[in-house]
Amino acid sequence: QEIVLMSGVHEVEDGLIKKLAQKNIPITPLSMLDERYVDLAVENNVKRIMLVYGVSDILLNSRGVSREEILERSIDVAKYARSCGLYVDFAGEDSTRADFSYLSQLGRYLQSFIDYFFICDTIGVLKPEESGDFVRRFIGETGNRVGLHYHNDLGLATENTIQGVLSGAEIISGTFTGIGERAGNISIENVLLRLRAEHGIVAENIDYNGIPEVVALVRDFSRMGPAKPFSEEAQYVESGLHVNGL
């Protein structure tokens, strides 16, 4: 039950991070691989940081960096964040299109310095029958504790996430109502309620009775939901990172 915000992108978000952290609200800055973002997290009194970078050759090549560079940089920044007393997670952008041997190598090398490795289906290409196998194999080869961040381009994000949880993933990353760029992220409420109803899995410290109120607030504030998969609206993207991915 962490709020995730992008630090160092806009001063409004940085101010919000500091404000929420001062109220002891659990918050995780999502940060690129650079020590200055770690320093910013420490300055804002947060306890946890999530480092993120592309791990597929498609994204690495588009950014002009090598596998070896990112492997080395990831370890250096994760070690630095850990030395600053932070809990550290790593999100592998475009994990599901990465070379699996490289992905597992990265997971093994980071294992001593991170708490969770987040498998990211960044452009939503995974299928349910693949998700469980992917998670089981990754955990088996790396020993990492795993979180999931799946997108809904094919309309399969919820089922993909459920299969991943049943296969050993411990954290889900998504949004209430599934709101997000293109066809959105996983719908947190759908995943939580289906896991409870269909598999008897109940998340700790979640007030299930409060979910409808949160969903109503998100709908009221956003005045929109996620675009439907394959619709014209779902073709729009918000950042250059995902344009490269597509």
Coordinates of C-alpha atoms in Angstrom, one line a residue:
Q1 CA 0.0 0.0 0.0
E2 CA 2.6 2.5 -1.2
I3 CA 2.0 5.6 -3.2
V4 CA 4.4 5.8 -6.1
L5 CA 5.4 9.1 -7.6
M6 CA 8.0 10.1 -10.2
S7 CA 10.7 12.2 -8.4
G8 CA 12.8 14.8 -10.1
V9 CA 10.4 15.2 -13.0
H10 CA 8.4 18.2 -11.9
E11 CA 8.6 20.4 -8.8
V12 CA 4.9 19.8 -8.0
E13 CA 5.6 16.1 -7.6
D14 CA 8.7 16.7 -5.5
G15 CA 6.7 19.0 -3.2
L16 CA 4.0 16.4 -2.9
I17 CA 6.5 13.7 -2.1
K18 CA 7.9 15.8 0.8
K19 CA 4.4 16.7 2.0
L20 CA 3.2 13.1 2.1
A21 CA 6.5 11.8 3.7
Q22 CA 6.2 14.3 6.5
K23 CA 2.8 12.9 7.3
N24 CA 4.3 9.4 7.5
I25 CA 2.3 8.2 4.5
P26 CA 4.1 5.3 2.8
I27 CA 5.5 6.6 -0.5
T28 CA 8.0 5.3 -3.1
P29 CA 9.7 7.7 -5.5
L30 CA 10.1 6.0 -8.9
S31 CA 13.6 7.1 -10.0
M32 CA 16.0 6.7 -12.9
L33 CA 19.5 5.3 -12.4
D34 CA 21.3 8.2 -10.9
E35 CA 22.6 8.9 -7.4
R36 CA 21.1 12.4 -7.4
Y37 CA 17.6 10.9 -7.3
V38 CA 18.6 8.8 -4.4
D39 CA 19.9 11.9 -2.7
L40 CA 16.6 13.6 -3.5
A41 CA 14.7 10.7 -1.9
V42 CA 16.8 11.0 1.3
E43 CA 16.3 14.7 1.4
N44 CA 12.5 14.2 1.2
N45 CA 12.6 11.8 4.1
V46 CA 11.2 8.8 2.3
K47 CA 12.1 5.2 3.3
R48 CA 11.9 3.4 0.0
I49 CA 12.9 4.0 -3.6
M50 CA 12.2 2.2 -6.8
L51 CA 14.9 2.4 -9.5
V52 CA 13.7 1.9 -13.1
Y53 CA 15.4 1.4 -16.4
G54 CA 14.7 -0.4 -19.7
V55 CA 16.0 -4.0 -19.9
S56 CA 15.0 -5.0 -23.3
D57 CA 17.4 -4.7 -26.2
I58 CA 14.8 -2.7 -28.0
L59 CA 14.9 0.0 -25.4
L60 CA 18.6 -0.2 -24.6
N61 CA 19.5 0.2 -28.3
S62 CA 17.0 3.1 -28.7
R63 CA 18.8 4.9 -25.8
G64 CA 22.3 4.1 -27.0
V65 CA 23.4 2.0 -24.0
S66 CA 24.7 -1.5 -23.7
R67 CA 23.5 -4.3 -21.4
E68 CA 26.8 -4.2 -19.6
E69 CA 26.5 -0.4 -18.9
I70 CA 23.0 -0.9 -17.3
L71 CA 24.1 -3.9 -15.4
E72 CA 27.0 -2.0 -13.8
R73 CA 25.0 1.2 -13.3
S74 CA 22.1 -0.6 -11.7
I75 CA 24.3 -2.3 -9.2
D76 CA 26.2 0.9 -8.4
V77 CA 23.0 3.0 -7.8
A78 CA 21.2 0.2 -5.9
K79 CA 24.3 -0.2 -3.6
Y80 CA 24.4 3.5 -3.0
A81 CA 20.7 3.7 -2.2
R82 CA 21.1 0.8 0.2
S83 CA 24.1 2.5 1.9
C84 CA 21.8 5.5 2.4
G85 CA 19.5 3.3 4.5
L86 CA 16.7 3.0 2.0
Y87 CA 14.6 0.0 1.0
V88 CA 15.4 -0.5 -2.6
D89 CA 13.3 -2.0 -5.5
F90 CA 14.2 -2.3 -9.1
A91 CA 11.7 -2.1 -12.0
G92 CA 12.9 -3.6 -15.3
E93 CA 11.0 -1.6 -17.9
D94 CA 10.0 -3.9 -20.8
S95 CA 11.0 -7.0 -18.9
T96 CA 8.7 -9.3 -20.9
R97 CA 10.5 -8.5 -24.2
A98 CA 14.0 -8.6 -22.7
D99 CA 16.4 -11.5 -23.4
F100 CA 15.5 -13.8 -20.5
S101 CA 19.1 -14.8 -19.8
Y102 CA 20.1 -11.1 -19.4
L103 CA 17.1 -10.4 -17.3
S104 CA 17.9 -13.2 -14.9
Q105 CA 21.5 -12.2 -14.8
L106 CA 20.5 -8.7 -13.8
G107 CA 18.1 -10.1 -11.1
R108 CA 20.9 -12.3 -9.7
Y109 CA 23.4 -9.5 -9.6
L110 CA 21.0 -7.1 -7.9
Q111 CA 19.6 -9.7 -5.5
S112 CA 21.9 -8.6 -2.6
F113 CA 21.0 -4.9 -2.9
I114 CA 17.3 -4.8 -3.6
D115 CA 14.1 -5.9 -1.8
Y116 CA 11.9 -6.6 -4.9
F117 CA 12.5 -6.9 -8.6
F118 CA 9.4 -5.6 -10.5
I119 CA 8.7 -7.5 -13.8
C120 CA 7.2 -4.9 -16.1
D121 CA 5.0 -5.8 -19.1
T122 CA 5.4 -2.2 -20.4
I123 CA 3.5 -2.4 -23.6
G124 CA 1.2 -5.2 -22.6
V125 CA 2.3 -8.2 -24.7
L126 CA 2.1 -10.9 -22.1
K127 CA -0.6 -13.6 -22.1
P128 CA -2.0 -15.4 -19.0
E129 CA -0.6 -18.8 -19.9
E130 CA 2.9 -17.1 -20.2
S131 CA 2.7 -14.9 -17.1
G132 CA 2.8 -17.7 -14.5
D133 CA 5.7 -19.5 -16.3
F134 CA 7.6 -16.2 -16.6
V135 CA 7.3 -15.4 -12.9
R136 CA 8.1 -18.9 -11.7
R137 CA 11.2 -19.2 -13.9
F138 CA 12.5 -15.8 -13.0
I139 CA 12.1 -16.4 -9.2
G140 CA 13.7 -19.9 -9.7
E141 CA 16.7 -18.5 -11.5
T142 CA 17.4 -15.4 -9.5
G143 CA 16.0 -15.9 -5.9
N144 CA 14.5 -12.4 -6.2
R145 CA 11.2 -11.5 -4.4
V146 CA 9.0 -10.2 -7.2
G147 CA 6.5 -7.5 -7.9
L148 CA 4.4 -7.0 -11.1
H149 CA 3.6 -4.0 -13.2
Y150 CA 1.5 -4.9 -16.1
H151 CA -0.2 -2.8 -18.8
N152 CA -3.6 -3.6 -20.5
D153 CA -2.9 -3.2 -24.2
L154 CA -4.4 -6.6 -25.0
G155 CA -7.1 -6.5 -22.2
L156 CA -5.2 -9.2 -20.3
A157 CA -3.5 -7.3 -17.5
T158 CA -5.8 -8.4 -14.7
E159 CA -5.6 -12.1 -15.6
N160 CA -1.8 -11.8 -16.2
T161 CA -1.4 -10.3 -12.8
I162 CA -3.5 -12.9 -11.0
Q163 CA -1.5 -15.7 -12.7
G164 CA 1.7 -14.0 -11.6
V165 CA 0.6 -13.7 -8.0
L166 CA -0.4 -17.4 -8.0
S167 CA 3.1 -18.2 -9.3
G168 CA 4.9 -16.4 -6.5
A169 CA 4.8 -12.6 -7.1
E170 CA 4.2 -10.7 -3.8
I171 CA 3.4 -7.1 -4.9
I172 CA 1.0 -5.7 -7.6
S173 CA 1.5 -2.3 -9.1
G174 CA -1.4 -0.6 -10.7
T175 CA -4.1 2.1 -10.4
F176 CA -7.6 2.3 -9.1
T177 CA -10.0 2.0 -12.1
G178 CA -7.0 1.0 -14.2
I179 CA -6.5 4.5 -15.4
G180 CA -3.2 5.1 -17.2
E181 CA -1.8 5.8 -20.6
R182 CA -2.9 3.8 -23.7
A183 CA -5.3 1.1 -22.4
G184 CA -4.2 1.6 -18.8
N185 CA -2.6 -0.4 -16.0
I186 CA -4.1 -3.2 -14.0
S187 CA -7.2 -2.2 -12.1
I188 CA -6.2 -2.6 -8.4
E189 CA -9.7 -3.2 -7.2
N190 CA -10.4 -5.9 -9.8
V191 CA -7.3 -7.8 -8.9
L192 CA -7.8 -7.5 -5.2
L193 CA -11.4 -8.6 -5.3
R194 CA -10.8 -11.4 -7.8
L195 CA -7.9 -12.8 -5.7
R196 CA -10.1 -12.8 -2.6
A197 CA -13.2 -14.2 -4.3
E198 CA -11.6 -16.8 -6.6
H199 CA -8.5 -17.8 -4.7
G200 CA -9.0 -16.8 -1.0
I201 CA -6.0 -14.5 -1.1
V202 CA -6.6 -11.4 1.1
A203 CA -4.1 -8.6 1.2
E204 CA -3.0 -7.4 4.6
N205 CA -3.9 -3.9 5.8
I206 CA -6.5 -3.3 3.0
D207 CA -9.9 -2.1 4.0
Y208 CA -11.9 -3.9 1.4
N209 CA -15.1 -2.0 2.4
G210 CA -13.4 1.2 1.5
I211 CA -12.6 0.2 -2.1
P212 CA -15.8 1.5 -3.6
E213 CA -15.3 5.0 -2.1
V214 CA -11.7 5.2 -3.4
V215 CA -12.8 4.1 -6.9
A216 CA -15.6 6.7 -6.9
L217 CA -13.1 9.4 -5.9
V218 CA -10.7 8.5 -8.7
R219 CA -13.5 8.5 -11.2
D220 CA -14.7 11.8 -9.9
F221 CA -11.3 13.5 -10.0
S222 CA -10.2 12.1 -13.3
R223 CA -13.6 12.3 -15.0
M224 CA -12.5 9.4 -17.2
G225 CA -11.5 5.8 -17.2
P226 CA -8.8 4.0 -19.1
A227 CA -9.2 3.7 -22.9
K228 CA -10.5 0.4 -24.1
P229 CA -7.9 -2.0 -25.6
F230 CA -7.6 -1.6 -29.3
S231 CA -9.6 1.7 -29.4
E232 CA -8.3 4.8 -31.1
E233 CA -7.8 6.5 -27.7
A234 CA -5.6 3.6 -26.6
Q235 CA -3.0 4.6 -29.3
Y236 CA -2.0 7.8 -27.5
V237 CA 1.1 7.7 -25.3
E238 CA 2.3 10.2 -22.8
S239 CA 6.1 9.9 -23.0
G240 CA 9.0 9.3 -25.3
L241 CA 10.0 6.2 -23.4
H242 CA 6.9 4.4 -24.4
V243 CA 7.0 5.7 -27.9
N244 CA 10.3 4.0 -28.2
G245 CA 8.8 0.9 -26.7
L246 CA 6.0 0.7 -29.1

